Amino acid sequence: MAEFTGKVALVTGASRGLGEGVAKALAAAGAAVVLVARDAAAVGQVAAEITAAGGKALAIGADVSDYATTEKLVAETRARFGGLDILVNNAGVIEPIAEVATSDPAAWARNININLVGPYNAVRAALPGMLAQGGGTIVNVSSGAAYRPLEGWSAYCSGKAGLWMFSRAIDLENRAQGIRVFGFSPGTIDTEMQVKIRASGMNVISKIPRGDLLPVSHAVRGLVYLCGPAADDIIGTDASMRDDAFRARLGL
Ligand code: NAP
């Protein structure tokens, strides 16, 4: 039996990049997967590929920055697949890339509403059901930017730093009731987000040549590892693909 047979996962930001890889990997390992992104056609295409490969998938076009929407996502997940065991808060945006003095206030708030309030919304909607069923796993996709300011990324760094504190708060309140929460830093990986970062020319990350970026598949392995019992001894941590000990667990 595959590792996640009988489990139900909800993956936000699953239309491309890390979220697409994680949704496909969880489905290949037996989970029924609900895929979310604003572009319904793009996320529908990924779900169709999973279904064609023999997996179980449901695509929903939705914006995680709206609480009522995330409540509906969780309700639809439970209605279709009978539960929710794994929540992957992966949806995120880099913009606005601008220095604080010239940044657009509305764009700054929008970043926080997607990268920090979005995960809160999904957790708030999912947690009561997870507690009622005796447990569940939550992975909040973090970043080295949670710990380090980078020029032009004040919104992104602030949101990711807040998300790590939010992970710790969930862990503090819910670990004893079976909730396994992790932060996960994927490293600098070759996705569309990095295309936008390179185009900006802002800060050292934008100067990294595409050829030096890590493959998405490595980070997918790391995130999926956290969803299984092998990671029970590191519950409550911000696991990072830059950490030698964590990569060693993955055989990387
Ligand atoms: P990506 O290729 O740009 O994908 C982002 C995904 O999030 C897309 O599916 C996008 O689809 C979705 N999304 C964005 N806003 C959304 C919203 N409001 N509601 C629902 N879905 C939304 O980025 P990625 O590199 O795979 O990033 C995935 C995660 O890893 C992010 O949290 C990012 O901060 C983190 N991360 C990435 C790197 C890196 O080097 N790439 C490094 C550290 C951390 P739609 O636009 O259709 O909504």
PDB file of C-alpha atoms in Angstrom, residues 120-239:
ATOM      1  CA  TYR A 120      -4.172  31.567   8.622  1.00  0.00           C
ATOM      2  CA  ASN A 121      -7.470  31.376   6.707  1.00  0.00           C
ATOM      3  CA  ALA A 122      -6.843  27.811   5.578  1.00  0.00           C
ATOM      4  CA  VAL A 123      -5.683  26.671   9.021  1.00  0.00           C
ATOM      5  CA  ARG A 124      -8.613  28.380  10.740  1.00  0.00           C
ATOM      6  CA  ALA A 125     -11.010  26.616   8.376  1.00  0.00           C
ATOM      7  CA  ALA A 126      -9.296  23.193   8.602  1.00  0.00           C
ATOM      8  CA  LEU A 127      -8.222  22.945  12.230  1.00  0.00           C
ATOM      9  CA  PRO A 128     -11.566  22.270  13.976  1.00  0.00           C
ATOM     10  CA  GLY A 129     -12.161  19.260  11.710  1.00  0.00           C
ATOM     11  CA  MET A 130      -8.595  17.986  12.156  1.00  0.00           C
ATOM     12  CA  LEU A 131      -8.945  18.250  15.934  1.00  0.00           C
ATOM     13  CA  ALA A 132     -12.294  16.450  15.800  1.00  0.00           C
ATOM     14  CA  GLN A 133     -10.762  13.581  13.791  1.00  0.00           C
ATOM     15  CA  GLY A 134      -7.857  13.298  16.248  1.00  0.00           C
ATOM     16  CA  GLY A 135      -5.045  14.898  14.285  1.00  0.00           C
ATOM     17  CA  GLY A 136      -3.609  16.130  11.007  1.00  0.00           C
ATOM     18  CA  THR A 137      -0.538  17.598   9.346  1.00  0.00           C
ATOM     19  CA  ILE A 138      -0.046  21.247   8.393  1.00  0.00           C
ATOM     20  CA  VAL A 139       2.959  22.403   6.358  1.00  0.00           C
ATOM     21  CA  ASN A 140       3.438  26.160   5.997  1.00  0.00           C
ATOM     22  CA  VAL A 141       5.899  26.892   3.191  1.00  0.00           C
ATOM     23  CA  SER A 142       8.493  29.198   4.650  1.00  0.00           C
ATOM     24  CA  SER A 143      11.683  30.727   3.267  1.00  0.00           C
ATOM     25  CA  GLY A 144      15.157  31.822   4.248  1.00  0.00           C
ATOM     26  CA  ALA A 145      13.549  35.276   3.869  1.00  0.00           C
ATOM     27  CA  ALA A 146      11.763  34.639   7.179  1.00  0.00           C
ATOM     28  CA  TYR A 147      15.109  35.108   8.918  1.00  0.00           C
ATOM     29  CA  ARG A 148      16.961  37.535   6.665  1.00  0.00           C
ATOM     30  CA  PRO A 149      15.924  40.915   5.218  1.00  0.00           C
ATOM     31  CA  LEU A 150      16.611  41.362   1.509  1.00  0.00           C
ATOM     32  CA  GLU A 151      16.432  44.705  -0.317  1.00  0.00           C
ATOM     33  CA  GLY A 152      13.088  45.221  -2.019  1.00  0.00           C
ATOM     34  CA  TRP A 153      11.421  42.287  -0.270  1.00  0.00           C
ATOM     35  CA  SER A 154      10.090  43.909   2.904  1.00  0.00           C
ATOM     36  CA  ALA A 155       6.591  42.525   2.375  1.00  0.00           C
ATOM     37  CA  TYR A 156       7.766  39.021   1.466  1.00  0.00           C
ATOM     38  CA  CYS A 157      10.289  38.806   4.337  1.00  0.00           C
ATOM     39  CA  SER A 158       7.776  40.193   6.852  1.00  0.00           C
ATOM     40  CA  GLY A 159       5.055  37.789   5.722  1.00  0.00           C
ATOM     41  CA  LYS A 160       7.327  34.736   5.840  1.00  0.00           C
ATOM     42  CA  ALA A 161       8.695  35.752   9.269  1.00  0.00           C
ATOM     43  CA  GLY A 162       5.108  36.101  10.477  1.00  0.00           C
ATOM     44  CA  LEU A 163       4.215  32.741   8.969  1.00  0.00           C
ATOM     45  CA  TRP A 164       6.983  31.036  10.949  1.00  0.00           C
ATOM     46  CA  MET A 165       5.666  32.579  14.170  1.00  0.00           C
ATOM     47  CA  PHE A 166       2.161  31.461  13.154  1.00  0.00           C
ATOM     48  CA  SER A 167       3.470  27.880  12.740  1.00  0.00           C
ATOM     49  CA  ARG A 168       4.910  28.032  16.244  1.00  0.00           C
ATOM     50  CA  ALA A 169       1.616  29.302  17.640  1.00  0.00           C
ATOM     51  CA  ILE A 170      -0.328  26.458  16.001  1.00  0.00           C
ATOM     52  CA  ASP A 171       2.207  23.983  17.392  1.00  0.00           C
ATOM     53  CA  LEU A 172       2.008  25.424  20.909  1.00  0.00           C
ATOM     54  CA  GLU A 173      -1.767  25.229  21.023  1.00  0.00           C
ATOM     55  CA  ASN A 174      -2.397  21.968  19.184  1.00  0.00           C
ATOM     56  CA  ARG A 175       0.520  19.514  19.242  1.00  0.00           C
ATOM     57  CA  ALA A 176      -0.884  17.610  22.221  1.00  0.00           C
ATOM     58  CA  GLN A 177      -4.124  17.043  20.255  1.00  0.00           C
ATOM     59  CA  GLY A 178      -2.312  15.353  17.362  1.00  0.00           C
ATOM     60  CA  ILE A 179      -1.636  18.312  15.082  1.00  0.00           C
ATOM     61  CA  ARG A 180       1.737  17.981  13.341  1.00  0.00           C
ATOM     62  CA  VAL A 181       2.832  21.420  12.094  1.00  0.00           C
ATOM     63  CA  PHE A 182       5.996  22.288  10.209  1.00  0.00           C
ATOM     64  CA  GLY A 183       7.529  25.231   8.451  1.00  0.00           C
ATOM     65  CA  PHE A 184       9.349  24.182   5.289  1.00  0.00           C
ATOM     66  CA  SER A 185      12.002  26.188   3.448  1.00  0.00           C
ATOM     67  CA  PRO A 186      12.442  24.759  -0.058  1.00  0.00           C
ATOM     68  CA  GLY A 187      15.756  26.452  -0.882  1.00  0.00           C
ATOM     69  CA  THR A 188      16.166  28.562  -4.016  1.00  0.00           C
ATOM     70  CA  ILE A 189      14.267  26.506  -6.592  1.00  0.00           C
ATOM     71  CA  ASP A 190      13.654  26.828 -10.311  1.00  0.00           C
ATOM     72  CA  THR A 191      10.065  28.131 -10.533  1.00  0.00           C
ATOM     73  CA  GLU A 192       8.132  31.043 -12.034  1.00  0.00           C
ATOM     74  CA  MET A 193       8.690  32.992  -8.815  1.00  0.00           C
ATOM     75  CA  GLN A 194      12.425  32.978  -9.573  1.00  0.00           C
ATOM     76  CA  VAL A 195      11.716  34.245 -13.120  1.00  0.00           C
ATOM     77  CA  LYS A 196      10.051  37.315 -11.565  1.00  0.00           C
ATOM     78  CA  ILE A 197      12.917  37.696  -9.083  1.00  0.00           C
ATOM     79  CA  ARG A 198      15.575  37.585 -11.855  1.00  0.00           C
ATOM     80  CA  ALA A 199      13.629  40.114 -13.935  1.00  0.00           C
ATOM     81  CA  SER A 200      13.601  42.581 -11.017  1.00  0.00           C
ATOM     82  CA  GLY A 201      17.406  42.839 -10.792  1.00  0.00           C
ATOM     83  CA  MET A 202      16.884  43.656  -7.095  1.00  0.00           C
ATOM     84  CA  ASN A 203      19.150  42.107  -4.395  1.00  0.00           C
ATOM     85  CA  VAL A 204      21.536  39.136  -4.486  1.00  0.00           C
ATOM     86  CA  ILE A 205      18.881  36.501  -5.116  1.00  0.00           C
ATOM     87  CA  SER A 206      17.998  38.047  -8.497  1.00  0.00           C
ATOM     88  CA  LYS A 207      21.622  37.580  -9.600  1.00  0.00           C
ATOM     89  CA  ILE A 208      21.615  33.794  -9.124  1.00  0.00           C
ATOM     90  CA  PRO A 209      21.901  32.213 -12.588  1.00  0.00           C
ATOM     91  CA  ARG A 210      19.005  29.917 -13.419  1.00  0.00           C
ATOM     92  CA  GLY A 211      21.455  27.016 -13.746  1.00  0.00           C
ATOM     93  CA  ASP A 212      22.396  27.380 -10.075  1.00  0.00           C
ATOM     94  CA  LEU A 213      18.822  27.000  -8.801  1.00  0.00           C
ATOM     95  CA  LEU A 214      17.847  23.749  -7.128  1.00  0.00           C
ATOM     96  CA  PRO A 215      15.385  21.430  -8.877  1.00  0.00           C
ATOM     97  CA  VAL A 216      11.788  21.534  -7.644  1.00  0.00           C
ATOM     98  CA  SER A 217      11.892  17.732  -7.249  1.00  0.00           C
ATOM     99  CA  HIS A 218      14.340  17.936  -4.312  1.00  0.00           C
ATOM    100  CA  ALA A 219      12.075  20.308  -2.386  1.00  0.00           C
ATOM    101  CA  VAL A 220       9.061  18.118  -3.215  1.00  0.00           C
ATOM    102  CA  ARG A 221      10.831  15.194  -1.541  1.00  0.00           C
ATOM    103  CA  GLY A 222      11.488  17.295   1.541  1.00  0.00           C
ATOM    104  CA  LEU A 223       7.934  18.530   1.875  1.00  0.00           C
ATOM    105  CA  VAL A 224       6.355  15.110   1.311  1.00  0.00           C
ATOM    106  CA  TYR A 225       8.726  13.636   3.913  1.00  0.00           C
ATOM    107  CA  LEU A 226       7.220  16.000   6.507  1.00  0.00           C
ATOM    108  CA  CYS A 227       3.748  14.613   5.774  1.00  0.00           C
ATOM    109  CA  GLY A 228       4.739  11.113   6.935  1.00  0.00           C
ATOM    110  CA  PRO A 229       5.618   9.632  10.333  1.00  0.00           C
ATOM    111  CA  ALA A 230       9.400   9.663   9.692  1.00  0.00           C
ATOM    112  CA  ALA A 231       9.279  13.387  10.532  1.00  0.00           C
ATOM    113  CA  ASP A 232       7.541  12.940  13.892  1.00  0.00           C
ATOM    114  CA  ASP A 233      10.715  13.797  15.791  1.00  0.00           C
ATOM    115  CA  ILE A 234      10.995  17.214  14.094  1.00  0.00           C
ATOM    116  CA  ILE A 235       7.387  18.359  14.533  1.00  0.00           C
ATOM    117  CA  GLY A 236       7.226  22.081  15.234  1.00  0.00           C
ATOM    118  CA  THR A 237      10.441  22.927  13.380  1.00  0.00           C
ATOM    119  CA  ASP A 238      11.097  24.981  10.243  1.00  0.00           C
ATOM    120  CA  ALA A 239      12.688  22.247   8.147  1.00  0.00           C
TER     121      ALA A 239
END
